[in-house]
JSON list of C-alpha atoms in Angstrom, two decimals:
[
{"chain": "A", "resi": 1165, "resn": "UNK", "atom": "CA", "xyz": [16.75, 6.78, -3.35]},
{"chain": "A", "resi": 1166, "resn": "UNK", "atom": "CA", "xyz": [18.50, 6.84, -0.01]},
{"chain": "A", "resi": 1167, "resn": "UNK", "atom": "CA", "xyz": [19.10, 4.09, 2.89]},
{"chain": "A", "resi": 1168, "resn": "UNK", "atom": "CA", "xyz": [18.49, 4.42, 5.99]},
{"chain": "A", "resi": 1169, "resn": "UNK", "atom": "CA", "xyz": [21.06, 5.65, 9.07]},
{"chain": "A", "resi": 1170, "resn": "UNK", "atom": "CA", "xyz": [21.03, 2.72, 10.60]},
{"chain": "A", "resi": 1171, "resn": "UNK", "atom": "CA", "xyz": [24.85, 0.25, 10.27]},
{"chain": "A", "resi": 1172, "resn": "UNK", "atom": "CA", "xyz": [24.83, -1.79, 7.07]},
{"chain": "A", "resi": 1173, "resn": "UNK", "atom": "CA", "xyz": [22.24, -1.90, 4.36]},
{"chain": "A", "resi": 1174, "resn": "UNK", "atom": "CA", "xyz": [18.41, -2.09, 4.57]},
{"chain": "A", "resi": 1175, "resn": "UNK", "atom": "CA", "xyz": [16.50, -5.05, 4.71]},
{"chain": "A", "resi": 1176, "resn": "UNK", "atom": "CA", "xyz": [13.14, -4.09, 3.04]},
{"chain": "A", "resi": 1177, "resn": "UNK", "atom": "CA", "xyz": [10.12, -5.18, 2.70]},
{"chain": "A", "resi": 1178, "resn": "UNK", "atom": "CA", "xyz": [6.60, -3.70, 1.41]},
{"chain": "A", "resi": 1179, "resn": "UNK", "atom": "CA", "xyz": [2.51, -4.19, 3.15]},
{"chain": "A", "resi": 1180, "resn": "UNK", "atom": "CA", "xyz": [-0.48, -3.42, 1.13]},
{"chain": "A", "resi": 1181, "resn": "UNK", "atom": "CA", "xyz": [-3.78, -3.41, 2.22]},
{"chain": "A", "resi": 1182, "resn": "UNK", "atom": "CA", "xyz": [-6.48, -1.65, -0.81]},
{"chain": "A", "resi": 1183, "resn": "UNK", "atom": "CA", "xyz": [-10.34, -2.31, -0.87]},
{"chain": "A", "resi": 1184, "resn": "UNK", "atom": "CA", "xyz": [-12.85, -0.61, -3.50]},
{"chain": "A", "resi": 1185, "resn": "UNK", "atom": "CA", "xyz": [-16.72, 0.23, -3.58]},
{"chain": "A", "resi": 1186, "resn": "UNK", "atom": "CA", "xyz": [-17.71, -2.22, -4.93]},
{"chain": "A", "resi": 1187, "resn": "UNK", "atom": "CA", "xyz": [-16.31, -4.62, -1.63]},
{"chain": "A", "resi": 1188, "resn": "UNK", "atom": "CA", "xyz": [-13.38, -5.85, -4.02]},
{"chain": "A", "resi": 1189, "resn": "UNK", "atom": "CA", "xyz": [-10.46, -6.13, -1.63]},
{"chain": "A", "resi": 1190, "resn": "UNK", "atom": "CA", "xyz": [-7.19, -7.24, -1.28]},
{"chain": "A", "resi": 1191, "resn": "UNK", "atom": "CA", "xyz": [-3.97, -7.48, 0.60]},
{"chain": "A", "resi": 1192, "resn": "UNK", "atom": "CA", "xyz": [-0.73, -8.76, 1.02]},
{"chain": "A", "resi": 1193, "resn": "UNK", "atom": "CA", "xyz": [3.56, -8.61, 2.27]},
{"chain": "A", "resi": 1194, "resn": "UNK", "atom": "CA", "xyz": [5.89, -8.50, -0.23]},
{"chain": "A", "resi": 1195, "resn": "UNK", "atom": "CA", "xyz": [8.93, -11.05, 0.31]},
{"chain": "A", "resi": 1196, "resn": "UNK", "atom": "CA", "xyz": [12.11, -9.44, 1.78]},
{"chain": "A", "resi": 1197, "resn": "UNK", "atom": "CA", "xyz": [14.78, -7.26, -0.18]},
{"chain": "A", "resi": 1198, "resn": "UNK", "atom": "CA", "xyz": [18.02, -7.70, 1.62]},
{"chain": "A", "resi": 1199, "resn": "UNK", "atom": "CA", "xyz": [21.51, -6.10, 1.16]},
{"chain": "A", "resi": 1200, "resn": "UNK", "atom": "CA", "xyz": [19.15, -2.53, -0.58]},
{"chain": "A", "resi": 1201, "resn": "UNK", "atom": "CA", "xyz": [21.85, 0.37, -0.78]},
{"chain": "A", "resi": 1202, "resn": "UNK", "atom": "CA", "xyz": [20.80, 3.39, -2.19]},
{"chain": "A", "resi": 1203, "resn": "UNK", "atom": "CA", "xyz": [20.63, 3.72, -5.97]},
{"chain": "A", "resi": 1204, "resn": "UNK", "atom": "CA", "xyz": [19.51, -0.26, -5.54]},
{"chain": "A", "resi": 1205, "resn": "UNK", "atom": "CA", "xyz": [16.24, -1.51, -7.67]},
{"chain": "A", "resi": 1206, "resn": "UNK", "atom": "CA", "xyz": [14.36, -4.57, -6.83]},
{"chain": "A", "resi": 1207, "resn": "UNK", "atom": "CA", "xyz": [11.17, -5.51, -9.22]},
{"chain": "A", "resi": 1208, "resn": "UNK", "atom": "CA", "xyz": [8.78, -7.13, -6.88]},
{"chain": "A", "resi": 1209, "resn": "UNK", "atom": "CA", "xyz": [8.53, -10.53, -8.18]},
{"chain": "A", "resi": 1210, "resn": "UNK", "atom": "CA", "xyz": [5.61, -11.57, -10.62]},
{"chain": "A", "resi": 1211, "resn": "UNK", "atom": "CA", "xyz": [3.44, -14.79, -9.92]},
{"chain": "A", "resi": 1212, "resn": "UNK", "atom": "CA", "xyz": [0.88, -13.89, -12.59]},
{"chain": "A", "resi": 1213, "resn": "UNK", "atom": "CA", "xyz": [-1.95, -16.74, -11.59]},
{"chain": "A", "resi": 1214, "resn": "UNK", "atom": "CA", "xyz": [-1.46, -15.55, -8.01]},
{"chain": "A", "resi": 1215, "resn": "UNK", "atom": "CA", "xyz": [-1.28, -11.86, -8.89]},
{"chain": "A", "resi": 1216, "resn": "UNK", "atom": "CA", "xyz": [0.62, -11.07, -5.93]},
{"chain": "A", "resi": 1217, "resn": "UNK", "atom": "CA", "xyz": [1.83, -8.01, -6.71]},
{"chain": "A", "resi": 1218, "resn": "UNK", "atom": "CA", "xyz": [-0.78, -6.21, -7.96]},
{"chain": "A", "resi": 1219, "resn": "UNK", "atom": "CA", "xyz": [-1.61, -3.08, -5.96]},
{"chain": "A", "resi": 1220, "resn": "UNK", "atom": "CA", "xyz": [-5.01, -4.18, -6.53]},
{"chain": "A", "resi": 1221, "resn": "UNK", "atom": "CA", "xyz": [-7.14, -6.03, -8.76]},
{"chain": "A", "resi": 1222, "resn": "UNK", "atom": "CA", "xyz": [-10.64, -6.08, -8.70]},
{"chain": "A", "resi": 1223, "resn": "UNK", "atom": "CA", "xyz": [-13.44, -3.75, -9.16]},
{"chain": "A", "resi": 1224, "resn": "UNK", "atom": "CA", "xyz": [-14.12, -0.22, -8.67]},
{"chain": "A", "resi": 1225, "resn": "UNK", "atom": "CA", "xyz": [-17.40, 2.04, -9.60]},
{"chain": "A", "resi": 1226, "resn": "UNK", "atom": "CA", "xyz": [-16.26, 5.37, -8.00]},
{"chain": "A", "resi": 1227, "resn": "UNK", "atom": "CA", "xyz": [-13.44, 5.08, -5.21]},
{"chain": "A", "resi": 1228, "resn": "UNK", "atom": "CA", "xyz": [-10.92, 2.64, -3.80]},
{"chain": "A", "resi": 1229, "resn": "UNK", "atom": "CA", "xyz": [-8.58, 3.04, -0.79]},
{"chain": "A", "resi": 1230, "resn": "UNK", "atom": "CA", "xyz": [-5.37, 1.84, -0.01]},
{"chain": "A", "resi": 1231, "resn": "UNK", "atom": "CA", "xyz": [-2.76, 1.78, 2.62]},
{"chain": "A", "resi": 1232, "resn": "UNK", "atom": "CA", "xyz": [0.68, 1.11, 1.74]},
{"chain": "A", "resi": 1233, "resn": "UNK", "atom": "CA", "xyz": [3.74, 0.60, 4.69]},
{"chain": "A", "resi": 1234, "resn": "UNK", "atom": "CA", "xyz": [7.68, 0.43, 4.05]},
{"chain": "A", "resi": 1235, "resn": "UNK", "atom": "CA", "xyz": [8.97, -2.04, 6.97]},
{"chain": "A", "resi": 1236, "resn": "UNK", "atom": "CA", "xyz": [12.30, -2.29, 7.51]},
{"chain": "A", "resi": 1237, "resn": "UNK", "atom": "CA", "xyz": [12.87, -5.94, 8.41]},
{"chain": "A", "resi": 1238, "resn": "UNK", "atom": "CA", "xyz": [15.11, -6.48, 11.26]},
{"chain": "A", "resi": 1239, "resn": "UNK", "atom": "CA", "xyz": [14.60, -9.83, 13.29]},
{"chain": "A", "resi": 1240, "resn": "UNK", "atom": "CA", "xyz": [10.62, -10.53, 14.14]},
{"chain": "A", "resi": 1241, "resn": "UNK", "atom": "CA", "xyz": [8.89, -13.60, 14.16]},
{"chain": "A", "resi": 1242, "resn": "UNK", "atom": "CA", "xyz": [6.40, -15.52, 11.73]},
{"chain": "A", "resi": 1243, "resn": "UNK", "atom": "CA", "xyz": [3.71, -14.95, 14.55]},
{"chain": "A", "resi": 1244, "resn": "UNK", "atom": "CA", "xyz": [4.61, -11.23, 13.76]},
{"chain": "A", "resi": 1245, "resn": "UNK", "atom": "CA", "xyz": [4.18, -11.67, 9.75]},
{"chain": "A", "resi": 1246, "resn": "UNK", "atom": "CA", "xyz": [1.26, -13.48, 10.80]},
{"chain": "A", "resi": 1247, "resn": "UNK", "atom": "CA", "xyz": [-0.71, -10.90, 13.03]},
{"chain": "A", "resi": 1248, "resn": "UNK", "atom": "CA", "xyz": [0.44, -7.96, 10.01]},
{"chain": "A", "resi": 1249, "resn": "UNK", "atom": "CA", "xyz": [-1.21, -10.07, 7.94]},
{"chain": "A", "resi": 1250, "resn": "UNK", "atom": "CA", "xyz": [-4.67, -10.25, 10.27]},
{"chain": "A", "resi": 1251, "resn": "UNK", "atom": "CA", "xyz": [-4.15, -6.15, 10.39]},
{"chain": "A", "resi": 1252, "resn": "UNK", "atom": "CA", "xyz": [-3.87, -6.13, 6.52]},
{"chain": "A", "resi": 1253, "resn": "UNK", "atom": "CA", "xyz": [-6.66, -8.15, 6.54]},
{"chain": "A", "resi": 1254, "resn": "UNK", "atom": "CA", "xyz": [-9.10, -5.76, 8.77]},
{"chain": "A", "resi": 1255, "resn": "UNK", "atom": "CA", "xyz": [-7.49, -2.65, 6.93]},
{"chain": "A", "resi": 1256, "resn": "UNK", "atom": "CA", "xyz": [-8.79, -3.97, 3.66]},
{"chain": "A", "resi": 1257, "resn": "UNK", "atom": "CA", "xyz": [-12.28, -4.96, 4.85]},
{"chain": "A", "resi": 1258, "resn": "UNK", "atom": "CA", "xyz": [-12.31, -0.76, 6.41]},
{"chain": "A", "resi": 1259, "resn": "UNK", "atom": "CA", "xyz": [-11.13, 0.45, 3.30]},
{"chain": "A", "resi": 1260, "resn": "UNK", "atom": "CA", "xyz": [-13.71, -1.26, 0.79]},
{"chain": "A", "resi": 1261, "resn": "UNK", "atom": "CA", "xyz": [-16.75, 0.22, 3.18]},
{"chain": "A", "resi": 1262, "resn": "UNK", "atom": "CA", "xyz": [-15.17, 3.23, 3.29]},
{"chain": "A", "resi": 1263, "resn": "UNK", "atom": "CA", "xyz": [-14.96, 3.69, -0.46]},
{"chain": "A", "resi": 1264, "resn": "UNK", "atom": "CA", "xyz": [-18.65, 2.21, -0.45]},
{"chain": "A", "resi": 1265, "resn": "UNK", "atom": "CA", "xyz": [-19.67, 4.96, 1.81]},
{"chain": "A", "resi": 1266, "resn": "UNK", "atom": "CA", "xyz": [-18.47, 7.73, -0.46]},
{"chain": "A", "resi": 1267, "resn": "UNK", "atom": "CA", "xyz": [-20.88, 7.51, -3.22]},
{"chain": "A", "resi": 1268, "resn": "UNK", "atom": "CA", "xyz": [-23.52, 8.29, -0.17]},
{"chain": "A", "resi": 1269, "resn": "UNK", "atom": "CA", "xyz": [-21.73, 11.92, 0.76]},
{"chain": "A", "resi": 1270, "resn": "UNK", "atom": "CA", "xyz": [-22.46, 14.74, -1.39]},
{"chain": "A", "resi": 1271, "resn": "UNK", "atom": "CA", "xyz": [-21.37, 17.61, -2.31]},
{"chain": "A", "resi": 1272, "resn": "UNK", "atom": "CA", "xyz": [-18.49, 19.67, -0.31]},
{"chain": "A", "resi": 1273, "resn": "UNK", "atom": "CA", "xyz": [-18.92, 16.94, 2.32]},
{"chain": "A", "resi": 1274, "resn": "UNK", "atom": "CA", "xyz": [-17.73, 14.37, 0.21]},
{"chain": "A", "resi": 1275, "resn": "UNK", "atom": "CA", "xyz": [-13.76, 14.61, 0.55]},
{"chain": "A", "resi": 1276, "resn": "UNK", "atom": "CA", "xyz": [-13.86, 15.23, 4.45]},
{"chain": "A", "resi": 1277, "resn": "UNK", "atom": "CA", "xyz": [-15.88, 12.26, 4.93]},
{"chain": "A", "resi": 1278, "resn": "UNK", "atom": "CA", "xyz": [-13.80, 9.85, 3.25]},
{"chain": "A", "resi": 1279, "resn": "UNK", "atom": "CA", "xyz": [-10.77, 11.80, 4.98]},
{"chain": "A", "resi": 1280, "resn": "UNK", "atom": "CA", "xyz": [-12.43, 11.10, 8.47]},
{"chain": "A", "resi": 1281, "resn": "UNK", "atom": "CA", "xyz": [-13.42, 7.40, 7.37]},
{"chain": "A", "resi": 1282, "resn": "UNK", "atom": "CA", "xyz": [-10.29, 6.33, 6.21]},
{"chain": "A", "resi": 1283, "resn": "UNK", "atom": "CA", "xyz": [-8.18, 7.91, 9.02]},
{"chain": "A", "resi": 1284, "resn": "UNK", "atom": "CA", "xyz": [-10.80, 6.03, 11.68]},
{"chain": "A", "resi": 1285, "resn": "UNK", "atom": "CA", "xyz": [-9.56, 2.72, 9.94]},
{"chain": "A", "resi": 1286, "resn": "UNK", "atom": "CA", "xyz": [-5.97, 3.79, 9.79]},
{"chain": "A", "resi": 1287, "resn": "UNK", "atom": "CA", "xyz": [-5.96, 4.99, 13.47]},
{"chain": "A", "resi": 1288, "resn": "UNK", "atom": "CA", "xyz": [-7.37, 1.40, 14.13]},
{"chain": "A", "resi": 1289, "resn": "UNK", "atom": "CA", "xyz": [-4.71, -0.09, 12.48]},
{"chain": "A", "resi": 1290, "resn": "UNK", "atom": "CA", "xyz": [-2.08, 1.71, 13.71]},
{"chain": "A", "resi": 1291, "resn": "UNK", "atom": "CA", "xyz": [-3.98, 0.73, 17.19]},
{"chain": "A", "resi": 1292, "resn": "UNK", "atom": "CA", "xyz": [-2.94, -2.91, 16.13]},
{"chain": "A", "resi": 1293, "resn": "UNK", "atom": "CA", "xyz": [0.04, -3.00, 14.97]},
{"chain": "A", "resi": 1294, "resn": "UNK", "atom": "CA", "xyz": [0.87, -0.92, 18.07]},
{"chain": "A", "resi": 1295, "resn": "UNK", "atom": "CA", "xyz": [0.24, -4.38, 20.47]},
{"chain": "A", "resi": 1296, "resn": "UNK", "atom": "CA", "xyz": [1.99, -6.11, 18.33]},
{"chain": "A", "resi": 1297, "resn": "UNK", "atom": "CA", "xyz": [5.90, -6.43, 19.63]},
{"chain": "A", "resi": 1298, "resn": "UNK", "atom": "CA", "xyz": [8.65, -7.01, 16.62]},
{"chain": "A", "resi": 1299, "resn": "UNK", "atom": "CA", "xyz": [11.99, -6.16, 15.82]},
{"chain": "A", "resi": 1300, "resn": "UNK", "atom": "CA", "xyz": [10.60, -4.64, 12.52]},
{"chain": "A", "resi": 1301, "resn": "UNK", "atom": "CA", "xyz": [10.63, -0.66, 12.39]},
{"chain": "A", "resi": 1302, "resn": "UNK", "atom": "CA", "xyz": [7.36, 1.02, 10.03]},
{"chain": "A", "resi": 1303, "resn": "UNK", "atom": "CA", "xyz": [9.14, 2.84, 8.21]},
{"chain": "A", "resi": 1304, "resn": "UNK", "atom": "CA", "xyz": [6.72, 4.92, 6.61]},
{"chain": "A", "resi": 1305, "resn": "UNK", "atom": "CA", "xyz": [3.39, 4.50, 5.51]},
{"chain": "A", "resi": 1306, "resn": "UNK", "atom": "CA", "xyz": [0.86, 6.35, 2.92]},
{"chain": "A", "resi": 1307, "resn": "UNK", "atom": "CA", "xyz": [-2.73, 5.95, 3.15]},
{"chain": "A", "resi": 1308, "resn": "UNK", "atom": "CA", "xyz": [-4.36, 6.67, -1.23]},
{"chain": "A", "resi": 1309, "resn": "UNK", "atom": "CA", "xyz": [-7.31, 7.40, -2.14]},
{"chain": "A", "resi": 1310, "resn": "UNK", "atom": "CA", "xyz": [-8.36, 7.46, -5.59]},
{"chain": "A", "resi": 1311, "resn": "UNK", "atom": "CA", "xyz": [-11.65, 8.48, -7.40]},
{"chain": "A", "resi": 1312, "resn": "UNK", "atom": "CA", "xyz": [-12.71, 7.21, -10.69]},
{"chain": "A", "resi": 1313, "resn": "UNK", "atom": "CA", "xyz": [-10.93, 10.54, -11.99]},
{"chain": "A", "resi": 1314, "resn": "UNK", "atom": "CA", "xyz": [-7.77, 9.77, -10.24]},
{"chain": "A", "resi": 1315, "resn": "UNK", "atom": "CA", "xyz": [-7.60, 6.39, -12.01]},
{"chain": "A", "resi": 1316, "resn": "UNK", "atom": "CA", "xyz": [-7.82, 7.44, -15.47]},
{"chain": "A", "resi": 1317, "resn": "UNK", "atom": "CA", "xyz": [-5.44, 10.07, -15.06]},
{"chain": "A", "resi": 1318, "resn": "UNK", "atom": "CA", "xyz": [-2.76, 7.01, -13.21]},
{"chain": "A", "resi": 1319, "resn": "UNK", "atom": "CA", "xyz": [-3.39, 5.10, -16.57]},
{"chain": "A", "resi": 1320, "resn": "UNK", "atom": "CA", "xyz": [-3.39, 8.01, -18.64]},
{"chain": "A", "resi": 1321, "resn": "UNK", "atom": "CA", "xyz": [0.36, 9.03, -17.23]},
{"chain": "A", "resi": 1322, "resn": "UNK", "atom": "CA", "xyz": [3.13, 8.20, -19.75]},
{"chain": "A", "resi": 1323, "resn": "UNK", "atom": "CA", "xyz": [3.93, 4.37, -20.18]},
{"chain": "A", "resi": 1324, "resn": "UNK", "atom": "CA", "xyz": [0.76, 3.97, -17.80]},
{"chain": "A", "resi": 1325, "resn": "UNK", "atom": "CA", "xyz": [3.28, 4.80, -14.76]},
{"chain": "A", "resi": 1326, "resn": "UNK", "atom": "CA", "xyz": [4.00, 6.62, -11.63]},
{"chain": "A", "resi": 1327, "resn": "UNK", "atom": "CA", "xyz": [5.78, 6.09, -8.77]},
{"chain": "A", "resi": 1328, "resn": "UNK", "atom": "CA", "xyz": [4.78, 7.52, -4.51]},
{"chain": "A", "resi": 1329, "resn": "UNK", "atom": "CA", "xyz": [7.26, 8.51, -2.21]},
{"chain": "A", "resi": 1330, "resn": "UNK", "atom": "CA", "xyz": [7.75, 6.95, 0.61]},
{"chain": "A", "resi": 1331, "resn": "UNK", "atom": "CA", "xyz": [10.47, 9.33, 2.58]},
{"chain": "A", "resi": 1332, "resn": "UNK", "atom": "CA", "xyz": [10.89, 7.68, 6.08]},
{"chain": "A", "resi": 1333, "resn": "UNK", "atom": "CA", "xyz": [13.15, 10.31, 6.52]},
{"chain": "A", "resi": 1334, "resn": "UNK", "atom": "CA", "xyz": [16.26, 8.36, 8.32]},
{"chain": "A", "resi": 1335, "resn": "UNK", "atom": "CA", "xyz": [14.43, 5.11, 8.13]},
{"chain": "A", "resi": 1336, "resn": "UNK", "atom": "CA", "xyz": [15.35, 5.81, 4.33]},
{"chain": "A", "resi": 1337, "resn": "UNK", "atom": "CA", "xyz": [13.17, 7.38, 1.51]},
{"chain": "A", "resi": 1338, "resn": "UNK", "atom": "CA", "xyz": [12.09, 5.03, -1.60]},
{"chain": "A", "resi": 1339, "resn": "UNK", "atom": "CA", "xyz": [10.07, 5.32, -4.19]},
{"chain": "A", "resi": 1340, "resn": "UNK", "atom": "CA", "xyz": [7.27, 2.70, -5.48]},
{"chain": "A", "resi": 1341, "resn": "UNK", "atom": "CA", "xyz": [6.99, 2.64, -9.37]},
{"chain": "A", "resi": 1342, "resn": "UNK", "atom": "CA", "xyz": [3.06, 1.35, -9.94]},
{"chain": "A", "resi": 1343, "resn": "UNK", "atom": "CA", "xyz": [2.87, 0.16, -13.34]},
{"chain": "A", "resi": 1344, "resn": "UNK", "atom": "CA", "xyz": [-1.62, 1.02, -14.35]},
{"chain": "A", "resi": 1345, "resn": "UNK", "atom": "CA", "xyz": [-3.20, -1.82, -16.25]},
{"chain": "A", "resi": 1346, "resn": "UNK", "atom": "CA", "xyz": [-5.65, -0.56, -19.36]},
{"chain": "A", "resi": 1347, "resn": "UNK", "atom": "CA", "xyz": [-9.16, -0.69, -17.79]},
{"chain": "A", "resi": 1348, "resn": "UNK", "atom": "CA", "xyz": [-12.37, 0.96, -18.51]}
]
């Protein structure tokens, strides 16, 4: 949608972590998509066997929680990326734990409990990332919680497609398009 206000083109990558109430979890970092300008369109690399570009590929009973981050790559070392992967793996564990706890919260307290638990996990992830020294910039992150009704609504959109905005202000505005597979 809009590149950052920095000089030159943007070099972006995405970090994703998700966990469901069946303890299924996933986390990954995409490759860097360099020389990105306003109006550019990139497709994630896809390896069917590795299932590398699935936001989530597992079972869900009632709830799934995910953290998606859009980064501007500058010059971080491999150590930073390893630490980021570790933090995302940790968060996918917490997202699974949170999703499991949701059915135990009933009535009006359900949404508040979900938000509180996931906020704790997001806050801890933020702390972990804050300890890491790196030259990359976290531009925008979104914490998204989906229940079964939201998953069906996503699946039933025209073409099974939707997009989520990642507006990082001066760091750029990107849309992440999703295509949901048929599921029951």
